[in-house]
mmCIF file with all atom_site columns, C-alpha atoms in Angstrom:
data_model
loop_
_atom_site.group_PDB
_atom_site.id
_atom_site.type_symbol
_atom_site.label_atom_id
_atom_site.label_alt_id
_atom_site.label_comp_id
_atom_site.label_asym_id
_atom_site.label_entity_id
_atom_site.label_seq_id
_atom_site.pdbx_PDB_ins_code
_atom_site.Cartn_x
_atom_site.Cartn_y
_atom_site.Cartn_z
_atom_site.occupancy
_atom_site.B_iso_or_equiv
_atom_site.pdbx_formal_charge
_atom_site.auth_seq_id
_atom_site.auth_comp_id
_atom_site.auth_asym_id
_atom_site.auth_atom_id
_atom_site.pdbx_PDB_model_num
ATOM 1   C CA . ALA A 1 1   ? -2.272  -9.497  12.609  1.00 0.00 ? 549 ALA A CA 1
ATOM 2   C CA . LEU A 1 2   ? -3.904  -9.372  9.165   1.00 0.00 ? 550 LEU A CA 1
ATOM 3   C CA . VAL A 1 3   ? -0.554  -8.580  7.557   1.00 0.00 ? 551 VAL A CA 1
ATOM 4   C CA . ALA A 1 4   ? 1.349   -11.245 9.506   1.00 0.00 ? 552 ALA A CA 1
ATOM 5   C CA . ASP A 1 5   ? -1.256  -13.870 8.595   1.00 0.00 ? 553 ASP A CA 1
ATOM 6   C CA . SER A 1 6   ? -0.977  -13.034 4.908   1.00 0.00 ? 554 SER A CA 1
ATOM 7   C CA . VAL A 1 7   ? 2.834   -13.141 4.937   1.00 0.00 ? 555 VAL A CA 1
ATOM 8   C CA . ALA A 1 8   ? 2.905   -16.386 6.946   1.00 0.00 ? 556 ALA A CA 1
ATOM 9   C CA . ASP A 1 9   ? 0.684   -17.919 4.266   1.00 0.00 ? 557 ASP A CA 1
ATOM 10  C CA . GLY A 1 10  ? 3.246   -17.008 1.593   1.00 0.00 ? 558 GLY A CA 1
ATOM 11  C CA . GLY A 1 11  ? 1.316   -14.033 0.246   1.00 0.00 ? 559 GLY A CA 1
ATOM 12  C CA . GLN A 1 12  ? 1.951   -10.320 -0.065  1.00 0.00 ? 560 GLN A CA 1
ATOM 13  C CA . ALA A 1 13  ? -0.144  -7.539  1.412   1.00 0.00 ? 561 ALA A CA 1
ATOM 14  C CA . LEU A 1 14  ? -1.041  -3.972  0.554   1.00 0.00 ? 562 LEU A CA 1
ATOM 15  C CA . VAL A 1 15  ? -2.181  -1.722  3.404   1.00 0.00 ? 563 VAL A CA 1
ATOM 16  C CA . PHE A 1 16  ? -3.931  1.527   2.496   1.00 0.00 ? 564 PHE A CA 1
ATOM 17  C CA . VAL A 1 17  ? -3.930  4.418   4.970   1.00 0.00 ? 565 VAL A CA 1
ATOM 18  C CA . ASN A 1 18  ? -5.024  8.026   4.592   1.00 0.00 ? 566 ASN A CA 1
ATOM 19  C CA . SER A 1 19  ? -1.803  10.050  4.906   1.00 0.00 ? 567 SER A CA 1
ATOM 20  C CA . ARG A 1 20  ? 1.881   9.989   4.031   1.00 0.00 ? 568 ARG A CA 1
ATOM 21  C CA . ARG A 1 21  ? 2.822   10.166  7.689   1.00 0.00 ? 569 ARG A CA 1
ATOM 22  C CA . SER A 1 22  ? 0.691   7.099   8.431   1.00 0.00 ? 570 SER A CA 1
ATOM 23  C CA . THR A 1 23  ? 2.383   5.059   5.686   1.00 0.00 ? 571 THR A CA 1
ATOM 24  C CA . GLN A 1 24  ? 5.730   5.638   7.359   1.00 0.00 ? 572 GLN A CA 1
ATOM 25  C CA . SER A 1 25  ? 4.587   5.058   10.939  1.00 0.00 ? 573 SER A CA 1
ATOM 26  C CA . VAL A 1 26  ? 2.728   1.833   10.090  1.00 0.00 ? 574 VAL A CA 1
ATOM 27  C CA . ALA A 1 27  ? 5.678   0.522   8.031   1.00 0.00 ? 575 ALA A CA 1
ATOM 28  C CA . ARG A 1 28  ? 8.063   1.298   10.913  1.00 0.00 ? 576 ARG A CA 1
ATOM 29  C CA . LYS A 1 29  ? 5.872   -0.701  13.309  1.00 0.00 ? 577 LYS A CA 1
ATOM 30  C CA . LEU A 1 30  ? 5.381   -3.637  10.943  1.00 0.00 ? 578 LEU A CA 1
ATOM 31  C CA . ALA A 1 31  ? 9.026   -4.172  9.939   1.00 0.00 ? 579 ALA A CA 1
ATOM 32  C CA . PRO A 1 32  ? 10.458  -5.281  13.316  1.00 0.00 ? 580 PRO A CA 1
ATOM 33  C CA . TYR A 1 33  ? 7.211   -7.104  14.175  1.00 0.00 ? 581 TYR A CA 1
ATOM 34  C CA . LEU A 1 34  ? 7.373   -9.257  11.041  1.00 0.00 ? 582 LEU A CA 1
ATOM 35  C CA . SER A 1 35  ? 11.112  -9.813  11.476  1.00 0.00 ? 583 SER A CA 1
ATOM 36  C CA . ARG A 1 36  ? 10.639  -11.038 15.052  1.00 0.00 ? 584 ARG A CA 1
ATOM 37  C CA . ARG A 1 37  ? 7.843   -13.365 13.993  1.00 0.00 ? 585 ARG A CA 1
ATOM 38  C CA . SER A 1 38  ? 9.903   -14.808 11.142  1.00 0.00 ? 586 SER A CA 1
ATOM 39  C CA . VAL A 1 39  ? 12.920  -15.428 13.387  1.00 0.00 ? 587 VAL A CA 1
ATOM 40  C CA . ALA A 1 40  ? 10.706  -17.039 16.020  1.00 0.00 ? 588 ALA A CA 1
ATOM 41  C CA . SER A 1 41  ? 9.263   -19.364 13.405  1.00 0.00 ? 589 SER A CA 1
ATOM 42  C CA . ARG A 1 42  ? 12.760  -20.363 12.227  1.00 0.00 ? 590 ARG A CA 1
ATOM 43  C CA . PRO A 1 43  ? 14.697  -21.021 15.467  1.00 0.00 ? 591 PRO A CA 1
ATOM 44  C CA . ASN A 1 44  ? 17.806  -22.394 13.734  1.00 0.00 ? 592 ASN A CA 1
ATOM 45  C CA . THR A 1 45  ? 18.675  -19.199 11.889  1.00 0.00 ? 593 THR A CA 1
ATOM 46  C CA . SER A 1 46  ? 19.529  -15.658 12.883  1.00 0.00 ? 594 SER A CA 1
ATOM 47  C CA . THR A 1 47  ? 18.450  -14.197 9.537   1.00 0.00 ? 595 THR A CA 1
ATOM 48  C CA . PRO A 1 48  ? 14.806  -13.136 9.152   1.00 0.00 ? 596 PRO A CA 1
ATOM 49  C CA . SER A 1 49  ? 13.013  -14.958 6.357   1.00 0.00 ? 597 SER A CA 1
ATOM 50  C CA . GLN A 1 50  ? 12.037  -11.562 4.959   1.00 0.00 ? 598 GLN A CA 1
ATOM 51  C CA . ALA A 1 51  ? 15.671  -10.687 4.252   1.00 0.00 ? 599 ALA A CA 1
ATOM 52  C CA . VAL A 1 52  ? 16.393  -10.508 0.529   1.00 0.00 ? 600 VAL A CA 1
ATOM 53  C CA . LEU A 1 53  ? 19.588  -12.151 -0.660  1.00 0.00 ? 601 LEU A CA 1
ATOM 54  C CA . ALA A 1 54  ? 21.738  -10.334 -3.182  1.00 0.00 ? 602 ALA A CA 1
ATOM 55  C CA . PRO A 1 55  ? 22.095  -12.247 -6.494  1.00 0.00 ? 603 PRO A CA 1
ATOM 56  C CA . GLY A 1 56  ? 24.775  -14.927 -6.204  1.00 0.00 ? 604 GLY A CA 1
ATOM 57  C CA . SER A 1 57  ? 25.389  -14.098 -2.561  1.00 0.00 ? 605 SER A CA 1
ATOM 58  C CA . SER A 1 58  ? 24.501  -15.524 0.824   1.00 0.00 ? 606 SER A CA 1
ATOM 59  C CA . LEU A 1 59  ? 24.380  -12.005 2.284   1.00 0.00 ? 607 LEU A CA 1
ATOM 60  C CA . PRO A 1 60  ? 21.177  -9.959  2.602   1.00 0.00 ? 608 PRO A CA 1
ATOM 61  C CA . VAL A 1 61  ? 20.719  -6.951  0.325   1.00 0.00 ? 609 VAL A CA 1
ATOM 62  C CA . ASP A 1 62  ? 22.240  -3.725  1.655   1.00 0.00 ? 610 ASP A CA 1
ATOM 63  C CA . TRP A 1 63  ? 19.114  -1.612  1.250   1.00 0.00 ? 611 TRP A CA 1
ATOM 64  C CA . ALA A 1 64  ? 20.997  1.564   2.188   1.00 0.00 ? 612 ALA A CA 1
ATOM 65  C CA . LYS A 1 65  ? 22.811  1.301   -1.152  1.00 0.00 ? 613 LYS A CA 1
ATOM 66  C CA . GLU A 1 66  ? 19.591  0.655   -3.065  1.00 0.00 ? 614 GLU A CA 1
ATOM 67  C CA . VAL A 1 67  ? 17.624  3.732   -1.977  1.00 0.00 ? 615 VAL A CA 1
ATOM 68  C CA . SER A 1 68  ? 18.127  7.443   -2.608  1.00 0.00 ? 616 SER A CA 1
ATOM 69  C CA . ASP A 1 69  ? 20.492  9.463   -0.443  1.00 0.00 ? 617 ASP A CA 1
ATOM 70  C CA . THR A 1 70  ? 17.720  11.267  1.435   1.00 0.00 ? 618 THR A CA 1
ATOM 71  C CA . ALA A 1 71  ? 16.198  11.172  4.903   1.00 0.00 ? 619 ALA A CA 1
ATOM 72  C CA . LEU A 1 72  ? 13.131  9.368   3.510   1.00 0.00 ? 620 LEU A CA 1
ATOM 73  C CA . GLY A 1 73  ? 15.403  6.964   1.641   1.00 0.00 ? 621 GLY A CA 1
ATOM 74  C CA . GLU A 1 74  ? 17.208  6.137   4.871   1.00 0.00 ? 622 GLU A CA 1
ATOM 75  C CA . GLU A 1 75  ? 13.906  5.498   6.651   1.00 0.00 ? 623 GLU A CA 1
ATOM 76  C CA . LEU A 1 76  ? 12.729  3.358   3.735   1.00 0.00 ? 624 LEU A CA 1
ATOM 77  C CA . ALA A 1 77  ? 15.904  1.247   3.875   1.00 0.00 ? 625 ALA A CA 1
ATOM 78  C CA . SER A 1 78  ? 15.312  0.579   7.566   1.00 0.00 ? 626 SER A CA 1
ATOM 79  C CA . CYS A 1 79  ? 11.794  -0.699  6.827   1.00 0.00 ? 627 CYS A CA 1
ATOM 80  C CA . LEU A 1 80  ? 12.934  -2.723  3.817   1.00 0.00 ? 628 LEU A CA 1
ATOM 81  C CA . SER A 1 81  ? 15.287  -4.736  5.996   1.00 0.00 ? 629 SER A CA 1
ATOM 82  C CA . GLY A 1 82  ? 12.120  -6.189  7.569   1.00 0.00 ? 630 GLY A CA 1
ATOM 83  C CA . GLY A 1 83  ? 10.447  -6.877  4.216   1.00 0.00 ? 631 GLY A CA 1
ATOM 84  C CA . VAL A 1 84  ? 8.145   -3.835  4.482   1.00 0.00 ? 632 VAL A CA 1
ATOM 85  C CA . ALA A 1 85  ? 8.010   -0.647  2.412   1.00 0.00 ? 633 ALA A CA 1
ATOM 86  C CA . PHE A 1 86  ? 6.005   2.566   2.427   1.00 0.00 ? 634 PHE A CA 1
ATOM 87  C CA . HIS A 1 87  ? 4.898   4.302   -0.759  1.00 0.00 ? 635 HIS A CA 1
ATOM 88  C CA . HIS A 1 88  ? 3.579   7.827   -1.268  1.00 0.00 ? 636 HIS A CA 1
ATOM 89  C CA . ALA A 1 89  ? 4.025   10.810  -3.581  1.00 0.00 ? 637 ALA A CA 1
ATOM 90  C CA . GLY A 1 90  ? 6.650   12.363  -1.299  1.00 0.00 ? 638 GLY A CA 1
ATOM 91  C CA . LEU A 1 91  ? 9.154   9.570   -1.985  1.00 0.00 ? 639 LEU A CA 1
ATOM 92  C CA . ALA A 1 92  ? 11.837  10.149  -4.581  1.00 0.00 ? 640 ALA A CA 1
ATOM 93  C CA . ARG A 1 93  ? 10.850  8.735   -7.967  1.00 0.00 ? 641 ARG A CA 1
ATOM 94  C CA . GLU A 1 94  ? 13.672  6.192   -7.916  1.00 0.00 ? 642 GLU A CA 1
ATOM 95  C CA . ASP A 1 95  ? 12.567  4.981   -4.463  1.00 0.00 ? 643 ASP A CA 1
ATOM 96  C CA . ARG A 1 96  ? 8.972   4.523   -5.631  1.00 0.00 ? 644 ARG A CA 1
ATOM 97  C CA . ALA A 1 97  ? 10.219  2.613   -8.684  1.00 0.00 ? 645 ALA A CA 1
ATOM 98  C CA . LEU A 1 98  ? 12.421  0.429   -6.456  1.00 0.00 ? 646 LEU A CA 1
ATOM 99  C CA . VAL A 1 99  ? 9.514   -0.420  -4.143  1.00 0.00 ? 647 VAL A CA 1
ATOM 100 C CA . GLU A 1 100 ? 7.200   -1.264  -7.048  1.00 0.00 ? 648 GLU A CA 1
ATOM 101 C CA . ARG A 1 101 ? 9.823   -3.406  -8.826  1.00 0.00 ? 649 ARG A CA 1
ATOM 102 C CA . ARG A 1 102 ? 10.900  -5.301  -5.728  1.00 0.00 ? 650 ARG A CA 1
ATOM 103 C CA . PHE A 1 103 ? 7.293   -5.925  -4.688  1.00 0.00 ? 651 PHE A CA 1
ATOM 104 C CA . ARG A 1 104 ? 6.490   -7.381  -8.112  1.00 0.00 ? 652 ARG A CA 1
ATOM 105 C CA . ASN A 1 105 ? 9.576   -9.607  -7.793  1.00 0.00 ? 653 ASN A CA 1
ATOM 106 C CA . GLY A 1 106 ? 8.394   -10.818 -4.386  1.00 0.00 ? 654 GLY A CA 1
ATOM 107 C CA . ASP A 1 107 ? 11.371  -9.319  -2.524  1.00 0.00 ? 655 ASP A CA 1
ATOM 108 C CA . ILE A 1 108 ? 9.085   -7.026  -0.515  1.00 0.00 ? 656 ILE A CA 1
ATOM 109 C CA . ARG A 1 109 ? 6.214   -8.692  1.316   1.00 0.00 ? 657 ARG A CA 1
ATOM 110 C CA . VAL A 1 110 ? 4.206   -5.650  2.422   1.00 0.00 ? 658 VAL A CA 1
ATOM 111 C CA . ILE A 1 111 ? 3.631   -2.123  1.148   1.00 0.00 ? 659 ILE A CA 1
ATOM 112 C CA . VAL A 1 112 ? 1.880   0.517   3.239   1.00 0.00 ? 660 VAL A CA 1
ATOM 113 C CA . ALA A 1 113 ? 0.565   3.173   0.857   1.00 0.00 ? 661 ALA A CA 1
ATOM 114 C CA . THR A 1 114 ? -1.711  6.112   0.318   1.00 0.00 ? 662 THR A CA 1
ATOM 115 C CA . PRO A 1 115 ? -4.668  5.569   -2.069  1.00 0.00 ? 663 PRO A CA 1
ATOM 116 C CA . THR A 1 116 ? -2.684  7.035   -4.995  1.00 0.00 ? 664 THR A CA 1
ATOM 117 C CA . LEU A 1 117 ? -1.075  3.593   -5.387  1.00 0.00 ? 665 LEU A CA 1
ATOM 118 C CA . ALA A 1 118 ? -4.482  2.107   -6.209  1.00 0.00 ? 666 ALA A CA 1
ATOM 119 C CA . ALA A 1 119 ? -4.756  3.939   -9.518  1.00 0.00 ? 667 ALA A CA 1
ATOM 120 C CA . GLY A 1 120 ? -2.364  3.636   -12.424 1.00 0.00 ? 668 GLY A CA 1
ATOM 121 C CA . VAL A 1 121 ? 0.142   1.242   -10.823 1.00 0.00 ? 669 VAL A CA 1
ATOM 122 C CA . ASN A 1 122 ? -0.323  -2.482  -11.372 1.00 0.00 ? 670 ASN A CA 1
ATOM 123 C CA . LEU A 1 123 ? 0.709   -3.902  -8.001  1.00 0.00 ? 671 LEU A CA 1
ATOM 124 C CA . PRO A 1 124 ? -1.481  -6.878  -7.107  1.00 0.00 ? 672 PRO A CA 1
ATOM 125 C CA . ALA A 1 125 ? -1.365  -8.629  -3.729  1.00 0.00 ? 673 ALA A CA 1
ATOM 126 C CA . ARG A 1 126 ? -2.889  -11.644 -2.006  1.00 0.00 ? 674 ARG A CA 1
ATOM 127 C CA . ARG A 1 127 ? -4.533  -9.436  0.616   1.00 0.00 ? 675 ARG A CA 1
ATOM 128 C CA . VAL A 1 128 ? -5.527  -5.779  0.509   1.00 0.00 ? 676 VAL A CA 1
ATOM 129 C CA . ILE A 1 129 ? -6.266  -4.062  3.812   1.00 0.00 ? 677 ILE A CA 1
ATOM 130 C CA . VAL A 1 130 ? -8.064  -0.706  3.740   1.00 0.00 ? 678 VAL A CA 1
ATOM 131 C CA . ARG A 1 131 ? -7.435  0.622   7.223   1.00 0.00 ? 679 ARG A CA 1
ATOM 132 C CA . ASP A 1 132 ? -8.701  4.181   6.753   1.00 0.00 ? 680 ASP A CA 1
ATOM 133 C CA . TRP A 1 133 ? -11.946 5.034   4.980   1.00 0.00 ? 681 TRP A CA 1
ATOM 134 C CA . ARG A 1 134 ? -11.874 8.683   5.995   1.00 0.00 ? 682 ARG A CA 1
ATOM 135 C CA . ARG A 1 135 ? -9.526  11.397  4.744   1.00 0.00 ? 683 ARG A CA 1
ATOM 136 C CA . TYR A 1 136 ? -8.848  14.868  6.119   1.00 0.00 ? 684 TYR A CA 1
ATOM 137 C CA . ASP A 1 137 ? -10.159 17.787  4.077   1.00 0.00 ? 685 ASP A CA 1
ATOM 138 C CA . ALA A 1 138 ? -8.900  21.253  5.014   1.00 0.00 ? 686 ALA A CA 1
ATOM 139 C CA . ASN A 1 139 ? -12.378 22.704  4.526   1.00 0.00 ? 687 ASN A CA 1
ATOM 140 C CA . LEU A 1 140 ? -14.597 19.889  5.788   1.00 0.00 ? 688 LEU A CA 1
ATOM 141 C CA . GLY A 1 141 ? -12.495 17.904  8.284   1.00 0.00 ? 689 GLY A CA 1
ATOM 142 C CA . ASN A 1 142 ? -12.442 14.088  8.125   1.00 0.00 ? 690 ASN A CA 1
ATOM 143 C CA . ARG A 1 143 ? -14.649 12.937  5.271   1.00 0.00 ? 691 ARG A CA 1
ATOM 144 C CA . PRO A 1 144 ? -15.502 9.450   3.907   1.00 0.00 ? 692 PRO A CA 1
ATOM 145 C CA . ILE A 1 145 ? -13.526 8.615   0.780   1.00 0.00 ? 693 ILE A CA 1
ATOM 146 C CA . PRO A 1 146 ? -15.415 7.814   -2.450  1.00 0.00 ? 694 PRO A CA 1
ATOM 147 C CA . VAL A 1 147 ? -16.811 4.329   -3.106  1.00 0.00 ? 695 VAL A CA 1
ATOM 148 C CA . LEU A 1 148 ? -14.894 4.150   -6.383  1.00 0.00 ? 696 LEU A CA 1
ATOM 149 C CA . GLU A 1 149 ? -11.625 4.782   -4.565  1.00 0.00 ? 697 GLU A CA 1
ATOM 150 C CA . VAL A 1 150 ? -12.231 1.983   -2.039  1.00 0.00 ? 698 VAL A CA 1
ATOM 151 C CA . GLN A 1 151 ? -13.134 -0.412  -4.836  1.00 0.00 ? 699 GLN A CA 1
ATOM 152 C CA . GLN A 1 152 ? -9.978  0.601   -6.727  1.00 0.00 ? 700 GLN A CA 1
ATOM 153 C CA . MET A 1 153 ? -7.919  -0.322  -3.682  1.00 0.00 ? 701 MET A CA 1
ATOM 154 C CA . MET A 1 154 ? -9.726  -3.623  -3.213  1.00 0.00 ? 702 MET A CA 1
ATOM 155 C CA . GLY A 1 155 ? -9.252  -4.363  -6.889  1.00 0.00 ? 703 GLY A CA 1
ATOM 156 C CA . ARG A 1 156 ? -5.542  -4.916  -6.222  1.00 0.00 ? 704 ARG A CA 1
ATOM 157 C CA . ALA A 1 157 ? -6.325  -8.237  -4.527  1.00 0.00 ? 705 ALA A CA 1
ATOM 158 C CA . GLY A 1 158 ? -5.929  -11.526 -6.394  1.00 0.00 ? 706 GLY A CA 1
ATOM 159 C CA . ARG A 1 159 ? -5.204  -10.168 -9.842  1.00 0.00 ? 707 ARG A CA 1
ATOM 160 C CA . PRO A 1 160 ? -5.201  -12.620 -12.795 1.00 0.00 ? 708 PRO A CA 1
ATOM 161 C CA . LYS A 1 161 ? -1.742  -13.921 -13.808 1.00 0.00 ? 709 LYS A CA 1
ATOM 162 C CA . TYR A 1 162 ? -0.320  -12.885 -10.422 1.00 0.00 ? 710 TYR A CA 1
ATOM 163 C CA . ASP A 1 163 ? -2.208  -14.900 -7.822  1.00 0.00 ? 711 ASP A CA 1
ATOM 164 C CA . SER A 1 164 ? -4.766  -17.681 -7.616  1.00 0.00 ? 712 SER A CA 1
ATOM 165 C CA . ALA A 1 165 ? -6.637  -16.074 -4.707  1.00 0.00 ? 713 ALA A CA 1
ATOM 166 C CA . GLY A 1 166 ? -7.345  -12.628 -3.363  1.00 0.00 ? 714 GLY A CA 1
ATOM 167 C CA . GLU A 1 167 ? -8.906  -11.081 -0.284  1.00 0.00 ? 715 GLU A CA 1
ATOM 168 C CA . SER A 1 168 ? -9.847  -7.532  0.613   1.00 0.00 ? 716 SER A CA 1
ATOM 169 C CA . VAL A 1 169 ? -10.464 -6.288  4.137   1.00 0.00 ? 717 VAL A CA 1
ATOM 170 C CA . LEU A 1 170 ? -12.142 -2.999  4.987   1.00 0.00 ? 718 LEU A CA 1
ATOM 171 C CA . VAL A 1 171 ? -11.447 -2.388  8.666   1.00 0.00 ? 719 VAL A CA 1
ATOM 172 C CA . ALA A 1 172 ? -14.358 -1.415  10.946  1.00 0.00 ? 720 ALA A CA 1
ATOM 173 C CA . LYS A 1 173 ? -14.049 -0.591  14.636  1.00 0.00 ? 721 LYS A CA 1
ATOM 174 C CA . SER A 1 174 ? -17.429 -1.978  15.674  1.00 0.00 ? 722 SER A CA 1
ATOM 175 C CA . GLU A 1 175 ? -20.263 -4.148  14.389  1.00 0.00 ? 723 GLU A CA 1
ATOM 176 C CA . ASP A 1 176 ? -22.417 -1.097  13.762  1.00 0.00 ? 724 ASP A CA 1
ATOM 177 C CA . GLU A 1 177 ? -19.641 0.555   11.779  1.00 0.00 ? 725 GLU A CA 1
ATOM 178 C CA . GLY A 1 178 ? -19.154 -2.703  9.884   1.00 0.00 ? 726 GLY A CA 1
ATOM 179 C CA . GLU A 1 179 ? -22.796 -2.698  8.805   1.00 0.00 ? 727 GLU A CA 1
ATOM 180 C CA . ARG A 1 180 ? -22.489 0.933   7.770   1.00 0.00 ? 728 ARG A CA 1
ATOM 181 C CA . LEU A 1 181 ? -19.409 0.199   5.667   1.00 0.00 ? 729 LEU A CA 1
ATOM 182 C CA . MET A 1 182 ? -21.135 -2.774  4.037   1.00 0.00 ? 730 MET A CA 1
ATOM 183 C CA . ASP A 1 183 ? -24.004 -0.496  2.978   1.00 0.00 ? 731 ASP A CA 1
ATOM 184 C CA . GLU A 1 184 ? -21.898 2.507   1.977   1.00 0.00 ? 732 GLU A CA 1
ATOM 185 C CA . TYR A 1 185 ? -19.038 0.735   0.195   1.00 0.00 ? 733 TYR A CA 1
ATOM 186 C CA . LEU A 1 186 ? -19.624 -2.938  -0.599  1.00 0.00 ? 734 LEU A CA 1
ATOM 187 C CA . ARG A 1 187 ? -23.326 -2.856  -1.517  1.00 0.00 ? 735 ARG A CA 1
ATOM 188 C CA . ALA A 1 188 ? -23.270 0.672   -2.922  1.00 0.00 ? 736 ALA A CA 1
ATOM 189 C CA . ASP A 1 189 ? -22.969 1.824   -6.523  1.00 0.00 ? 737 ASP A CA 1
ATOM 190 C CA . THR A 1 190 ? -19.861 3.780   -7.445  1.00 0.00 ? 738 THR A CA 1
ATOM 191 C CA . GLU A 1 191 ? -20.020 7.499   -8.125  1.00 0.00 ? 739 GLU A CA 1
ATOM 192 C CA . ARG A 1 192 ? -20.427 8.811   -11.662 1.00 0.00 ? 740 ARG A CA 1
ATOM 193 C CA . VAL A 1 193 ? -17.133 9.315   -13.454 1.00 0.00 ? 741 VAL A CA 1
ATOM 194 C CA . THR A 1 194 ? -16.660 12.828  -14.829 1.00 0.00 ? 742 THR A CA 1
ATOM 195 C CA . SER A 1 195 ? -14.090 13.471  -17.548 1.00 0.00 ? 743 SER A CA 1
ATOM 196 C CA . LYS A 1 196 ? -11.353 15.897  -16.558 1.00 0.00 ? 744 LYS A CA 1
ATOM 197 C CA . LEU A 1 197 ? -11.132 16.924  -20.220 1.00 0.00 ? 745 LEU A CA 1
ATOM 198 C CA . ALA A 1 198 ? -14.118 19.196  -19.599 1.00 0.00 ? 746 ALA A CA 1
ATOM 199 C CA . SER A 1 199 ? -11.515 21.600  -18.199 1.00 0.00 ? 747 SER A CA 1
ATOM 200 C CA . ASP A 1 200 ? -9.876  23.774  -20.866 1.00 0.00 ? 748 ASP A CA 1
ATOM 201 C CA . ASP A 1 201 ? -6.518  23.684  -19.075 1.00 0.00 ? 749 ASP A CA 1
ATOM 202 C CA . ALA A 1 202 ? -6.538  19.882  -18.864 1.00 0.00 ? 750 ALA A CA 1
ATOM 203 C CA . LEU A 1 203 ? -7.630  19.522  -22.500 1.00 0.00 ? 751 LEU A CA 1
ATOM 204 C CA . ARG A 1 204 ? -4.868  21.859  -23.718 1.00 0.00 ? 752 ARG A CA 1
ATOM 205 C CA . SER A 1 205 ? -2.146  20.050  -21.765 1.00 0.00 ? 753 SER A CA 1
ATOM 206 C CA . HIS A 1 206 ? -3.249  16.652  -23.102 1.00 0.00 ? 754 HIS A CA 1
ATOM 207 C CA . VAL A 1 207 ? -3.444  17.885  -26.695 1.00 0.00 ? 755 VAL A CA 1
ATOM 208 C CA . LEU A 1 208 ? 0.037   19.391  -26.375 1.00 0.00 ? 756 LEU A CA 1
ATOM 209 C CA . ALA A 1 209 ? 1.375   16.152  -24.843 1.00 0.00 ? 757 ALA A CA 1
ATOM 210 C CA . LEU A 1 210 ? -0.026  14.152  -27.769 1.00 0.00 ? 758 LEU A CA 1
#
């Protein structure tokens, strides 16, 4: 509902979840849902408003030709036909670049991503939805993610030069949990930042790269 509301208002949305598998499952659920809603809101057309038209053509983009020839590429194309994409480190590099470029152009309305998208990639959106604030750790089980990471995700909303407004939503499952998240993430200070260059291996690789 949060995503549909943002898209209906003419905005784009970023949804952050805690695993690669979740990005794909959420994108698969959103794509037909948004397509049905867009068709219902435009009763005189059979083409979803999310469909992207090829340049100089009245036909929607054939996403199957745009993505890589892989199983993940095929799944991505299916989601893209509904105006939704997923983004994680397991995608082919060309598919990640396609998603980022098309989102910046406004061709894609929603990206469902892992938190890696929050750092280093400039992809602003009208609304950022942080669905998962826990992440699985092989040694410790499900653990809360760092404050800095949540704020990085929320920082994608309403970026200057891209949008005149921005909204971030951290999803809680109860009022008590909502209060806890307010204290632990929105009112809390971020963790100290520690330079990775303190590691000899990291320092050597950066010096060599330079």
